[in-house]
mmCIF file with all atom_site columns, C-alpha atoms in Angstrom:
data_model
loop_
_atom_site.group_PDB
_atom_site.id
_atom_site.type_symbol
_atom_site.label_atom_id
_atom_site.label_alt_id
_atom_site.label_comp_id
_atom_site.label_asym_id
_atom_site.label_entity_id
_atom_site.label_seq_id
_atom_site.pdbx_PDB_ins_code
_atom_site.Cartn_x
_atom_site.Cartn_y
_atom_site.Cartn_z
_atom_site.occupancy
_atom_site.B_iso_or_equiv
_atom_site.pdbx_formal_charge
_atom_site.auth_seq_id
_atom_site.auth_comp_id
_atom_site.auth_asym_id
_atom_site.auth_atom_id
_atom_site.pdbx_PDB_model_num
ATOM 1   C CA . UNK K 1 1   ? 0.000  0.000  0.000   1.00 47.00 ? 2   UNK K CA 1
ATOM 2   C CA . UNK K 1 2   ? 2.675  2.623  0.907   1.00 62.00 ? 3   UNK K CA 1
ATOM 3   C CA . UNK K 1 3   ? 4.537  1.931  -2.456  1.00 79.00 ? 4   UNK K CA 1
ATOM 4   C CA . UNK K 1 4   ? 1.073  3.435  -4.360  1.00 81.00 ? 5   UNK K CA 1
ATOM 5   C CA . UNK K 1 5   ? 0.726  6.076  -2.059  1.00 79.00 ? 6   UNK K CA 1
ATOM 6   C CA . UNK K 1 6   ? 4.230  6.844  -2.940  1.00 81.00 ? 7   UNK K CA 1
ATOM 7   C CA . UNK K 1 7   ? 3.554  6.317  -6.452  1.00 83.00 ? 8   UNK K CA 1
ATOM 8   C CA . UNK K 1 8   ? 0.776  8.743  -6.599  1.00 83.00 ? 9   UNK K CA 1
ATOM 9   C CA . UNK K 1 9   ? 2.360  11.291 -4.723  1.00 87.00 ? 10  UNK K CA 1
ATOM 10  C CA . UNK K 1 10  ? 5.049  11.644 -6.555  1.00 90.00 ? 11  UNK K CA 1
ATOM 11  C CA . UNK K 1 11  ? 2.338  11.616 -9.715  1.00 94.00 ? 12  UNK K CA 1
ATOM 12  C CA . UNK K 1 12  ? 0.949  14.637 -8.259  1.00 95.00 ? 13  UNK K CA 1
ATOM 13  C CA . UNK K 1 13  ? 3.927  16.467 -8.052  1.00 95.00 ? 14  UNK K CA 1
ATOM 14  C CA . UNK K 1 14  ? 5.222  15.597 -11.134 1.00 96.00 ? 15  UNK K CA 1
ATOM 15  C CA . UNK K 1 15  ? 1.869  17.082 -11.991 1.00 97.00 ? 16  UNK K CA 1
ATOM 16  C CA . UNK K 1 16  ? 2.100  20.546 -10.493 1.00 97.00 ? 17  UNK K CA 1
ATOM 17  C CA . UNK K 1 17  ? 5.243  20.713 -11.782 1.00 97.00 ? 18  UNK K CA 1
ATOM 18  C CA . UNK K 1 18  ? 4.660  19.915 -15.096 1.00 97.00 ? 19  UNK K CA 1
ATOM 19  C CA . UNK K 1 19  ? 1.750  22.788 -14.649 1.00 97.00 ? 20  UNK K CA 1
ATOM 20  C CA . UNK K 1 20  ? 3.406  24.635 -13.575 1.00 97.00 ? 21  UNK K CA 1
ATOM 21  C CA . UNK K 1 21  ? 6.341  25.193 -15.796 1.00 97.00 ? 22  UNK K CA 1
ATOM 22  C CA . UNK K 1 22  ? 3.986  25.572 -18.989 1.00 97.00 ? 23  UNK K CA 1
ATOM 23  C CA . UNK K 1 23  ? 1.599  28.180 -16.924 1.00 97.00 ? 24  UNK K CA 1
ATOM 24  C CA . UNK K 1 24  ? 4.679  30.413 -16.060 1.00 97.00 ? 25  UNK K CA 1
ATOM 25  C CA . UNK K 1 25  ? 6.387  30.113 -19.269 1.00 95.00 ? 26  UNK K CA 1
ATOM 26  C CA . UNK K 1 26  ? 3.532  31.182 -21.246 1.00 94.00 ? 27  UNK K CA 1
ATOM 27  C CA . UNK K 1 27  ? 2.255  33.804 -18.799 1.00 93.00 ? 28  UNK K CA 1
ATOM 28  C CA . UNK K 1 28  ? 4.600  34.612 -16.261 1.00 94.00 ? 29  UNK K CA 1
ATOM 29  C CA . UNK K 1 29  ? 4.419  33.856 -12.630 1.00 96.00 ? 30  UNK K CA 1
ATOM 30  C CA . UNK K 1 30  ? 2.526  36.960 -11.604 1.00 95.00 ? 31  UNK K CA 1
ATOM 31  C CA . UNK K 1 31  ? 0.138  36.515 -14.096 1.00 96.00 ? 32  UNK K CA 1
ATOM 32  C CA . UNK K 1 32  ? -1.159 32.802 -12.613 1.00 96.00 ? 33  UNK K CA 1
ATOM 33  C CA . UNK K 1 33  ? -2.924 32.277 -9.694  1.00 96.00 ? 34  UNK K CA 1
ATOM 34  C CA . UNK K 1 34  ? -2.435 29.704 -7.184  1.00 96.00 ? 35  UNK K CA 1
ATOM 35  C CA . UNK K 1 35  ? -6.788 28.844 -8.243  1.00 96.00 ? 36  UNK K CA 1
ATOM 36  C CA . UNK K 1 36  ? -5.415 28.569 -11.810 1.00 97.00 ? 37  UNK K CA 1
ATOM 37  C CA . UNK K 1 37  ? -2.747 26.500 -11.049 1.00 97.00 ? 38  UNK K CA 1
ATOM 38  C CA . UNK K 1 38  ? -4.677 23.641 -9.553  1.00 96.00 ? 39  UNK K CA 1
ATOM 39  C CA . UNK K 1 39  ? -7.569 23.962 -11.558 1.00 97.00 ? 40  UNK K CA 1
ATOM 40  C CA . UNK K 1 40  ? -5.566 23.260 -14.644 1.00 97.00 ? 41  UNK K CA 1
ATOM 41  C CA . UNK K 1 41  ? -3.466 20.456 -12.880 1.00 95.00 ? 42  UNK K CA 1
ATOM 42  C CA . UNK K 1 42  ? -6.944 18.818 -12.347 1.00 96.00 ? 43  UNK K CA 1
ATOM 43  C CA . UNK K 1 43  ? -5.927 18.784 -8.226  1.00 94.00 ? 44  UNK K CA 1
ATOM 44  C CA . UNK K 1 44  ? -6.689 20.709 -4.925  1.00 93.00 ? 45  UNK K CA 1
ATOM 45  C CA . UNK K 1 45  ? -5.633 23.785 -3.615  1.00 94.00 ? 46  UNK K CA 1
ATOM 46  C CA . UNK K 1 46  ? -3.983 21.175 -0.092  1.00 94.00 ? 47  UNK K CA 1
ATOM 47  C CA . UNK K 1 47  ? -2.028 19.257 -3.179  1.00 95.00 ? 48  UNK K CA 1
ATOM 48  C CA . UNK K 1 48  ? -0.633 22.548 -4.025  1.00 96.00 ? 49  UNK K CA 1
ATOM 49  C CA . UNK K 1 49  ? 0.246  23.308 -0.611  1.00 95.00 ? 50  UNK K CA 1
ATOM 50  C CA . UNK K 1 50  ? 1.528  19.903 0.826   1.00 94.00 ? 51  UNK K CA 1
ATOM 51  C CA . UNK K 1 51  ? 3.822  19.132 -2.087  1.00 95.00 ? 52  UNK K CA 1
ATOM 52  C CA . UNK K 1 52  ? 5.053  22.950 -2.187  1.00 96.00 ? 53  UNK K CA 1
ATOM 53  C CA . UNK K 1 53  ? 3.361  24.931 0.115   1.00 95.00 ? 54  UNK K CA 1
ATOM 54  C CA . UNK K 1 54  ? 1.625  27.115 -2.500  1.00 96.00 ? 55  UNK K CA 1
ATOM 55  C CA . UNK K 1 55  ? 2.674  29.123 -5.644  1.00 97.00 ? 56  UNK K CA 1
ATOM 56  C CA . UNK K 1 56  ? 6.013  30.337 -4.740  1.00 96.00 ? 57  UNK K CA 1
ATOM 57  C CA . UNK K 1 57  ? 7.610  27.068 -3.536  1.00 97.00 ? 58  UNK K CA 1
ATOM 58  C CA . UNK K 1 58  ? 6.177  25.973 -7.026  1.00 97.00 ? 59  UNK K CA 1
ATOM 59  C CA . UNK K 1 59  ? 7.590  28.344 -8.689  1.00 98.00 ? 60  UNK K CA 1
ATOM 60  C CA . UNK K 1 60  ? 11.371 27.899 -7.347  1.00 97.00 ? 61  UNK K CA 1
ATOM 61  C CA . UNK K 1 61  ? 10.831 23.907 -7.539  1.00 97.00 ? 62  UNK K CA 1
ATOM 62  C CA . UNK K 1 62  ? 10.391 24.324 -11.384 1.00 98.00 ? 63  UNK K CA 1
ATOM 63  C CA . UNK K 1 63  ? 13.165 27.331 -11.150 1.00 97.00 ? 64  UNK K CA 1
ATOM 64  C CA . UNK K 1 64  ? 15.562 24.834 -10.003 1.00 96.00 ? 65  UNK K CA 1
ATOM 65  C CA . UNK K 1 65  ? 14.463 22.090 -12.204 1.00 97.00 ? 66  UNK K CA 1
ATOM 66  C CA . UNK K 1 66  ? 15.346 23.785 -15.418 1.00 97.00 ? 67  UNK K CA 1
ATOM 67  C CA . UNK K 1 67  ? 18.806 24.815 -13.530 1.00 95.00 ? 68  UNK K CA 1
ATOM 68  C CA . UNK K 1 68  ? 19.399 21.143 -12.638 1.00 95.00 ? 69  UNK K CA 1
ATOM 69  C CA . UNK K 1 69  ? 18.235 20.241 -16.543 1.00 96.00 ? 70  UNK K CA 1
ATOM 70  C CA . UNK K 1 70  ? 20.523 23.214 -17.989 1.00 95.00 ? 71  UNK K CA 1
ATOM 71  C CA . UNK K 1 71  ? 23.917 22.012 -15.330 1.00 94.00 ? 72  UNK K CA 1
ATOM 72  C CA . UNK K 1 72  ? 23.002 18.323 -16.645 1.00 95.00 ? 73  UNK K CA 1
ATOM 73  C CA . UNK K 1 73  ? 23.571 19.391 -20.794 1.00 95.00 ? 74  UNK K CA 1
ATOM 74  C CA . UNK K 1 74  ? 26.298 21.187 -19.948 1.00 95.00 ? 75  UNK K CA 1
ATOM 75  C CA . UNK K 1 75  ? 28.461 18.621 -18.378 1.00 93.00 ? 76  UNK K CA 1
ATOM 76  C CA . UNK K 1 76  ? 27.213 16.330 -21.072 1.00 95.00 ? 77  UNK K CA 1
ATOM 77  C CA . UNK K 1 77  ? 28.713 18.571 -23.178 1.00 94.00 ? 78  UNK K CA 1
ATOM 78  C CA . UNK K 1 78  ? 31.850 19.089 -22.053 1.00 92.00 ? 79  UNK K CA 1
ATOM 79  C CA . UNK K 1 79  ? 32.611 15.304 -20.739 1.00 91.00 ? 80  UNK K CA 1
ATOM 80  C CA . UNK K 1 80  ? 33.821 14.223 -23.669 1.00 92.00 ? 81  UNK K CA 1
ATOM 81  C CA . UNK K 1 81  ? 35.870 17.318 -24.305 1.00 89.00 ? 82  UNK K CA 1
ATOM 82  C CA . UNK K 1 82  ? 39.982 16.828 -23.292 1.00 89.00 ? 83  UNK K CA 1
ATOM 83  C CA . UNK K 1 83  ? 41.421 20.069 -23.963 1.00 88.00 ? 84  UNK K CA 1
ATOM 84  C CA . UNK K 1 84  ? 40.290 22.712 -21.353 1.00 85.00 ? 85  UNK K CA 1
ATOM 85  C CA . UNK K 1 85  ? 39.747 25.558 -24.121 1.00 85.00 ? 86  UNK K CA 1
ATOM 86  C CA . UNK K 1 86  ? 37.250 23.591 -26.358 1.00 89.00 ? 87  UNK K CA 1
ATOM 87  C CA . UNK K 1 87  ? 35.633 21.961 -23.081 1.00 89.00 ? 88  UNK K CA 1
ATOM 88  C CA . UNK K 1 88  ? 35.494 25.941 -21.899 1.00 88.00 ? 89  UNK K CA 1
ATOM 89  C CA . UNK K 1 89  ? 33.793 27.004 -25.189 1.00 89.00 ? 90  UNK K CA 1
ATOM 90  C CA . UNK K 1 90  ? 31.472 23.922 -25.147 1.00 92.00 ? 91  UNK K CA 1
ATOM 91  C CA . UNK K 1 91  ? 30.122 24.806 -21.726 1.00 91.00 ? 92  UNK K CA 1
ATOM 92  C CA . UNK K 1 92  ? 29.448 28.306 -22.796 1.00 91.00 ? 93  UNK K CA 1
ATOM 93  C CA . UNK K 1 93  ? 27.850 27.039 -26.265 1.00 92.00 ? 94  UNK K CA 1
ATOM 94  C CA . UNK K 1 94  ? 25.614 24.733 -24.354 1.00 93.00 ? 95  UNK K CA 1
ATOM 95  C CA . UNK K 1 95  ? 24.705 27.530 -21.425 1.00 92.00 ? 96  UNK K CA 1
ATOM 96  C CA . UNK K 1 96  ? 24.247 29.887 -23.995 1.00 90.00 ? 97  UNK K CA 1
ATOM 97  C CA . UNK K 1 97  ? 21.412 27.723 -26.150 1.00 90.00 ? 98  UNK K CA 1
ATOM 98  C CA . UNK K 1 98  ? 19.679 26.734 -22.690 1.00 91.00 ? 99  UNK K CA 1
ATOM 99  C CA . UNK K 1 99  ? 19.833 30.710 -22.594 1.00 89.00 ? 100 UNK K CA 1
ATOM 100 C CA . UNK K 1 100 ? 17.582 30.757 -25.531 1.00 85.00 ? 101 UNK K CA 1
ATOM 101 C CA . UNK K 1 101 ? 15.018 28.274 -25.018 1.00 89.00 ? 102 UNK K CA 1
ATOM 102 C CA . UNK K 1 102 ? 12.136 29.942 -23.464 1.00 89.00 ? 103 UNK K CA 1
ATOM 103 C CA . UNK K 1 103 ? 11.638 28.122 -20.442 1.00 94.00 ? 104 UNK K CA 1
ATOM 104 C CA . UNK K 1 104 ? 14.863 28.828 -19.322 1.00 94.00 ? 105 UNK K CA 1
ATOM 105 C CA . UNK K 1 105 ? 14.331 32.865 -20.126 1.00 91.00 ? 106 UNK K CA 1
ATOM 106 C CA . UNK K 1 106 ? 11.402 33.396 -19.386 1.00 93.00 ? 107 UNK K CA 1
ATOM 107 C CA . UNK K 1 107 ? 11.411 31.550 -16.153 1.00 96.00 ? 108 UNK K CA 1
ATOM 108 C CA . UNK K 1 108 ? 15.399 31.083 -14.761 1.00 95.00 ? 109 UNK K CA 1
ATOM 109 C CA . UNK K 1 109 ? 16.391 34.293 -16.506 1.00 93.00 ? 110 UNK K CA 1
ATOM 110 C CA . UNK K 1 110 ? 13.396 36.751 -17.027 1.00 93.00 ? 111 UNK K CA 1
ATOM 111 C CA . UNK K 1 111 ? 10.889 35.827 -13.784 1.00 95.00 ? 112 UNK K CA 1
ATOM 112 C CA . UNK K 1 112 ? 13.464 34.350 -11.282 1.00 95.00 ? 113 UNK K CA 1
ATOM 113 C CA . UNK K 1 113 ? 15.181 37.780 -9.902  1.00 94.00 ? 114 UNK K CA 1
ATOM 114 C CA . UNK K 1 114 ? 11.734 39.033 -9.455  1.00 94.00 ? 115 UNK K CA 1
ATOM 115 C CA . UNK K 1 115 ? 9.841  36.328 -7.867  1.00 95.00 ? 116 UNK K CA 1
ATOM 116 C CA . UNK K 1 116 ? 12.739 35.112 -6.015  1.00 96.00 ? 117 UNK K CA 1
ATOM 117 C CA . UNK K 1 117 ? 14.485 38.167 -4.920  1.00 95.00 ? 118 UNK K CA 1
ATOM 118 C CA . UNK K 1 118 ? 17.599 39.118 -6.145  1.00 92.00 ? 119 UNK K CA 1
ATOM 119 C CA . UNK K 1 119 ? 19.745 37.298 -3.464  1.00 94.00 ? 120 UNK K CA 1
ATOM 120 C CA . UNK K 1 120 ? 17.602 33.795 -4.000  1.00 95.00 ? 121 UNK K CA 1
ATOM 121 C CA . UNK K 1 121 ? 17.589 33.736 -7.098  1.00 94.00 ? 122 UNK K CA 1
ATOM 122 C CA . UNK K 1 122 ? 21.507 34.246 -6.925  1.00 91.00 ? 123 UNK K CA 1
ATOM 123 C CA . UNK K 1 123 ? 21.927 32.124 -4.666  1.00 93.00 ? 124 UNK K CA 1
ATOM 124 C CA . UNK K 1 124 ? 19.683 29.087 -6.497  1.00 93.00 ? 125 UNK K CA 1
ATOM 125 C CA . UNK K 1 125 ? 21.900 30.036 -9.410  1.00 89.00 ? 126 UNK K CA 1
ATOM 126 C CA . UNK K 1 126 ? 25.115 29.782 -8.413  1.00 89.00 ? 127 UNK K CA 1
ATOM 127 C CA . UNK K 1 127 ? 24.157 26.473 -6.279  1.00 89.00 ? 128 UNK K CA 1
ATOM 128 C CA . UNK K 1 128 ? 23.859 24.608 -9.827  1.00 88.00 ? 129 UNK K CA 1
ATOM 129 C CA . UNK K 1 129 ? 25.886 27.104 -12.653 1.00 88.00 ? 130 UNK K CA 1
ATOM 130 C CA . UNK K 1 130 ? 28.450 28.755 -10.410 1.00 88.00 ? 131 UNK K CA 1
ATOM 131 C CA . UNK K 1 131 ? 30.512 25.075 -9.460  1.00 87.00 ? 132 UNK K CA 1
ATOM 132 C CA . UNK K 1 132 ? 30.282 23.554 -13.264 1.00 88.00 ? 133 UNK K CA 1
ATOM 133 C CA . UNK K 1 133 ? 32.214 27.417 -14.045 1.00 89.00 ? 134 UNK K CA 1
ATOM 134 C CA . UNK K 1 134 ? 34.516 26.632 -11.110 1.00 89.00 ? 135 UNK K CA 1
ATOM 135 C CA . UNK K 1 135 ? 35.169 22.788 -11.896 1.00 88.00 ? 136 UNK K CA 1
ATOM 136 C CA . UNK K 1 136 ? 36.278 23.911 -16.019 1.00 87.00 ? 137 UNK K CA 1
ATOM 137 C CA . UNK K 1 137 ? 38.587 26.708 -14.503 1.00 88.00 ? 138 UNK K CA 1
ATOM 138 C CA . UNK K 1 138 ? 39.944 23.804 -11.883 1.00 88.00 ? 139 UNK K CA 1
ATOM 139 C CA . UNK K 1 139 ? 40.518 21.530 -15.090 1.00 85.00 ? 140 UNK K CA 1
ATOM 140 C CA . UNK K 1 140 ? 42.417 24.206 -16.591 1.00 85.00 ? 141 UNK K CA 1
ATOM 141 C CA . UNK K 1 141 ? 44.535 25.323 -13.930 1.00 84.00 ? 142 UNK K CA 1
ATOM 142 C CA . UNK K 1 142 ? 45.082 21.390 -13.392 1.00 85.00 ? 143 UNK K CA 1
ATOM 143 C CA . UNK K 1 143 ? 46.303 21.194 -17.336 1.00 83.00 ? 144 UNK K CA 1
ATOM 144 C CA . UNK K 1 144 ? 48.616 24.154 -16.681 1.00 83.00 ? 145 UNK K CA 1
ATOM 145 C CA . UNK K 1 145 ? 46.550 26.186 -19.481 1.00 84.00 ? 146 UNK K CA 1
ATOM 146 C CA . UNK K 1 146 ? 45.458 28.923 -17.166 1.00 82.00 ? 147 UNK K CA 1
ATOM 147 C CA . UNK K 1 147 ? 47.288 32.154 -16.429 1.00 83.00 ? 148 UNK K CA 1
ATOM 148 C CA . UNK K 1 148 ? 48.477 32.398 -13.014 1.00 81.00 ? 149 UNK K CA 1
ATOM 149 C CA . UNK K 1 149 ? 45.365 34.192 -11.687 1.00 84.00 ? 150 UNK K CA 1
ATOM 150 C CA . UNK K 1 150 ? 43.268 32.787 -8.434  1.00 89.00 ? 151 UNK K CA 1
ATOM 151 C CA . UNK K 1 151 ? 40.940 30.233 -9.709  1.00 87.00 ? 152 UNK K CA 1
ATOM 152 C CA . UNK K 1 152 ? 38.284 31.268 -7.772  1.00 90.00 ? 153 UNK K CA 1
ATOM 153 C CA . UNK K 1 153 ? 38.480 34.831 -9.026  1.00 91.00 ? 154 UNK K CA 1
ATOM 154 C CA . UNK K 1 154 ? 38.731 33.954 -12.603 1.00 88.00 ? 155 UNK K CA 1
ATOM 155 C CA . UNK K 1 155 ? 35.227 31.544 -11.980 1.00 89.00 ? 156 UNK K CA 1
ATOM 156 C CA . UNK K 1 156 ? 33.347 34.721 -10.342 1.00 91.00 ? 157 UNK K CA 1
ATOM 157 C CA . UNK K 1 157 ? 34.562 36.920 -13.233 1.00 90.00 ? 158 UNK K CA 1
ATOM 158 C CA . UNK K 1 158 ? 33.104 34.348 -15.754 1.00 89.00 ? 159 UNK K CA 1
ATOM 159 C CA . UNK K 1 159 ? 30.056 33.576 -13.570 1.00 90.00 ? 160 UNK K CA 1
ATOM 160 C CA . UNK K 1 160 ? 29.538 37.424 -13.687 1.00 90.00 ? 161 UNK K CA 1
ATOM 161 C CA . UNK K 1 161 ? 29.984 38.029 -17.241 1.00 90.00 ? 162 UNK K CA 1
ATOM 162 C CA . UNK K 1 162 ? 27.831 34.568 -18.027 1.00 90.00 ? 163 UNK K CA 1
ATOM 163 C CA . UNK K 1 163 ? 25.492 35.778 -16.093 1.00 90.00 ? 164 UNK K CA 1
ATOM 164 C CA . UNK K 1 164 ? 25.318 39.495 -17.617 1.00 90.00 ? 165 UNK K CA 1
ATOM 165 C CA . UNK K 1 165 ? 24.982 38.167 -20.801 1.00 90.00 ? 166 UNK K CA 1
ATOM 166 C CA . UNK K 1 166 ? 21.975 35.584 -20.284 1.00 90.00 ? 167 UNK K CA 1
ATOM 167 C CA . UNK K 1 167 ? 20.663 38.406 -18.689 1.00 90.00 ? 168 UNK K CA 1
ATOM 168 C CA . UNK K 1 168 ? 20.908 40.422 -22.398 1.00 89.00 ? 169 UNK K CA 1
ATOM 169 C CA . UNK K 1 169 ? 19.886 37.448 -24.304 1.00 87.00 ? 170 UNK K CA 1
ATOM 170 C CA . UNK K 1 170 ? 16.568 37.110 -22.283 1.00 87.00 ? 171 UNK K CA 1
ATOM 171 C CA . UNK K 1 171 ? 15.435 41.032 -22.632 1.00 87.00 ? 172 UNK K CA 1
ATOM 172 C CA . UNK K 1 172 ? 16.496 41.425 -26.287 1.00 86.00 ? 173 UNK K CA 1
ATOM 173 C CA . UNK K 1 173 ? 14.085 40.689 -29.427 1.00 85.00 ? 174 UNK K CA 1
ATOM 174 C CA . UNK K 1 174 ? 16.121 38.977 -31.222 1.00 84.00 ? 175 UNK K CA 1
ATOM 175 C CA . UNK K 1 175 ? 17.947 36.326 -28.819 1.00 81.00 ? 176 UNK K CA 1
ATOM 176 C CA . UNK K 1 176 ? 19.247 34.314 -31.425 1.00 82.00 ? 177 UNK K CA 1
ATOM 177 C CA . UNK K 1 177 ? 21.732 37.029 -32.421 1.00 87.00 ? 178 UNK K CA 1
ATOM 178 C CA . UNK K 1 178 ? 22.468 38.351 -28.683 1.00 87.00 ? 179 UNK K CA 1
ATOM 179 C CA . UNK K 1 179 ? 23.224 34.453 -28.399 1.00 87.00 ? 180 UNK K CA 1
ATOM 180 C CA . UNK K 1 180 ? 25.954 34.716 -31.523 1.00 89.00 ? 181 UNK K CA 1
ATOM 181 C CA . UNK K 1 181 ? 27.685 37.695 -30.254 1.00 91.00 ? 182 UNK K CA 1
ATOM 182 C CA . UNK K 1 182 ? 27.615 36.888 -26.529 1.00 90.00 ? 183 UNK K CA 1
ATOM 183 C CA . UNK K 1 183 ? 28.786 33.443 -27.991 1.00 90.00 ? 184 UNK K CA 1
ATOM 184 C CA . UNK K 1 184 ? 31.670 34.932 -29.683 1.00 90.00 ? 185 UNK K CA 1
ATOM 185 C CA . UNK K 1 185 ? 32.645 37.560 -26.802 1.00 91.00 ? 186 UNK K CA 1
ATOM 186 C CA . UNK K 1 186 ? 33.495 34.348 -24.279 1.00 88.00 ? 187 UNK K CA 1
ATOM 187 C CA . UNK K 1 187 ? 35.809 32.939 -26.509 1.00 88.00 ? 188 UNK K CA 1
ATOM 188 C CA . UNK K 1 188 ? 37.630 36.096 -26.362 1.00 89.00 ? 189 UNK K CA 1
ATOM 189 C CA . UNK K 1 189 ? 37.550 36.459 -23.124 1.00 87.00 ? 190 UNK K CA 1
ATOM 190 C CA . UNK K 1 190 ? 38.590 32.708 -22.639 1.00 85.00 ? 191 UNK K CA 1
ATOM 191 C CA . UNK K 1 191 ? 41.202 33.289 -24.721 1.00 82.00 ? 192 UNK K CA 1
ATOM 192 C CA . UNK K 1 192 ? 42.715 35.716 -22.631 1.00 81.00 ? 193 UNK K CA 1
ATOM 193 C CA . UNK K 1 193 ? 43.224 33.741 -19.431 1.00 82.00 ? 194 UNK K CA 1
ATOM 194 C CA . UNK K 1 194 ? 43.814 30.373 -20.984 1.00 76.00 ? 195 UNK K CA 1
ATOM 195 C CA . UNK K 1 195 ? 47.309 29.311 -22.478 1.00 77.00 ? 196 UNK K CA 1
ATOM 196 C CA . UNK K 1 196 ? 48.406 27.449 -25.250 1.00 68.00 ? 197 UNK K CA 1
ATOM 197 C CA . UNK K 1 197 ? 49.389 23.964 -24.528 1.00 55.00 ? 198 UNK K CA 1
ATOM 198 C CA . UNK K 1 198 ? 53.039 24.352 -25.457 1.00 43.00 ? 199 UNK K CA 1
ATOM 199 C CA . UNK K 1 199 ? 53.152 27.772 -23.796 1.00 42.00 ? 200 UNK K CA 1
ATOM 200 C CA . UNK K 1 200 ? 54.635 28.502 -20.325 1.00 40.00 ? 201 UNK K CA 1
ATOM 201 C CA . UNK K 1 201 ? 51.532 29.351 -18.073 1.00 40.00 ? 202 UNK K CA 1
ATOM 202 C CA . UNK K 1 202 ? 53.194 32.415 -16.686 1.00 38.00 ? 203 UNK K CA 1
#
């Protein structure tokens, strides 16, 4: 018996989840009542409130869904990868077309700062993004391919900039072209704190 209960439980969060996430993506979080919410998952207003205790737990259960999802392609991206430069560009590649899918901006990038709070919603972030930017400057410090800076420095100053420019791809009209250049500013800036791998690291 306690297996099905289990069973259906996790059914009905899976539910308000799922709900969830296409509710705020096509109208925002503000915009969608906690009513709406369970009248569309086809559940009760107590569901709501046992699983998540009501719209805003919700809300940063899905938020850190998509941040789990977005960490997960990333590192599948970049396992394969050897060489810390191409495994660096890979990452940003792959965060950079999560950065784009509208999900991810409209909810992570677009909603998050304002229905977390700005120090959450930091905080959420860096939990998943901020130690996959910390483990590829690790790998290249490791390699001896990264100028002799403090490795945690060089991740916050990537984190920041990352972060900047998801920021930029989720306001503009045209993401697809904020994705390009941003795209094509990291590997500049990569470039200039990551050596060759016959040059001296100093």
């Amino acid at each position: 018996m306690e297996p099905l209960r289990e069973k259906y439980a996790e059914n009905t969060r899976r539910t308000l989840l799922d709900t969830g996430l296409r509710l705020f993506t096509e109208r925002g979080y503000a915009a969608v009542s906690a009513e709406e919410l369970v009248r569309t998952a086809g559940l009760t207003r107590g569901a709501l409130y046992h699983h998540f205790n009501g719209k805003p737990g919700l809300f940063e259960a899905v938020f850190e869904e998509l941040e789990r999802q977005a960490t997960e392609r990333i590192r599948a991206a970049i396992t394969p990868v050897p060489d810390p430069r191409e495994r660096a560009h890979r990452g940003v590649d792959a965060f950079l077309d999560v950065c784009a899918e509208d999900a991810y901006r409209n909810i992570v990038l677009q909603q998050g700062p304002i229905a977390l709070g700005w120090q959450r919603w930091r905080e959420l972030d860096q939990l998943h993004l901020g130690g996959l930017v910390l483990d590829l400057v690790n790998a290249a410090l490791d390699a001896g391919r990264l100028r002799p800076h403090p490795a945690n420095l060089v991740a916050r100053a990537f984190y920041g900039a990352l972060t900047e420019l998801s920021i930029t791809i989720a306001e503009t009209d045209e993401p697809e072209q904020a994705r390009t250049q941003a795209a094509n500013l990291v590997r500049d800036l990569i470039g200039g704190v990551v050596t060759d791998a016959d040059a001296p690291s100093a």
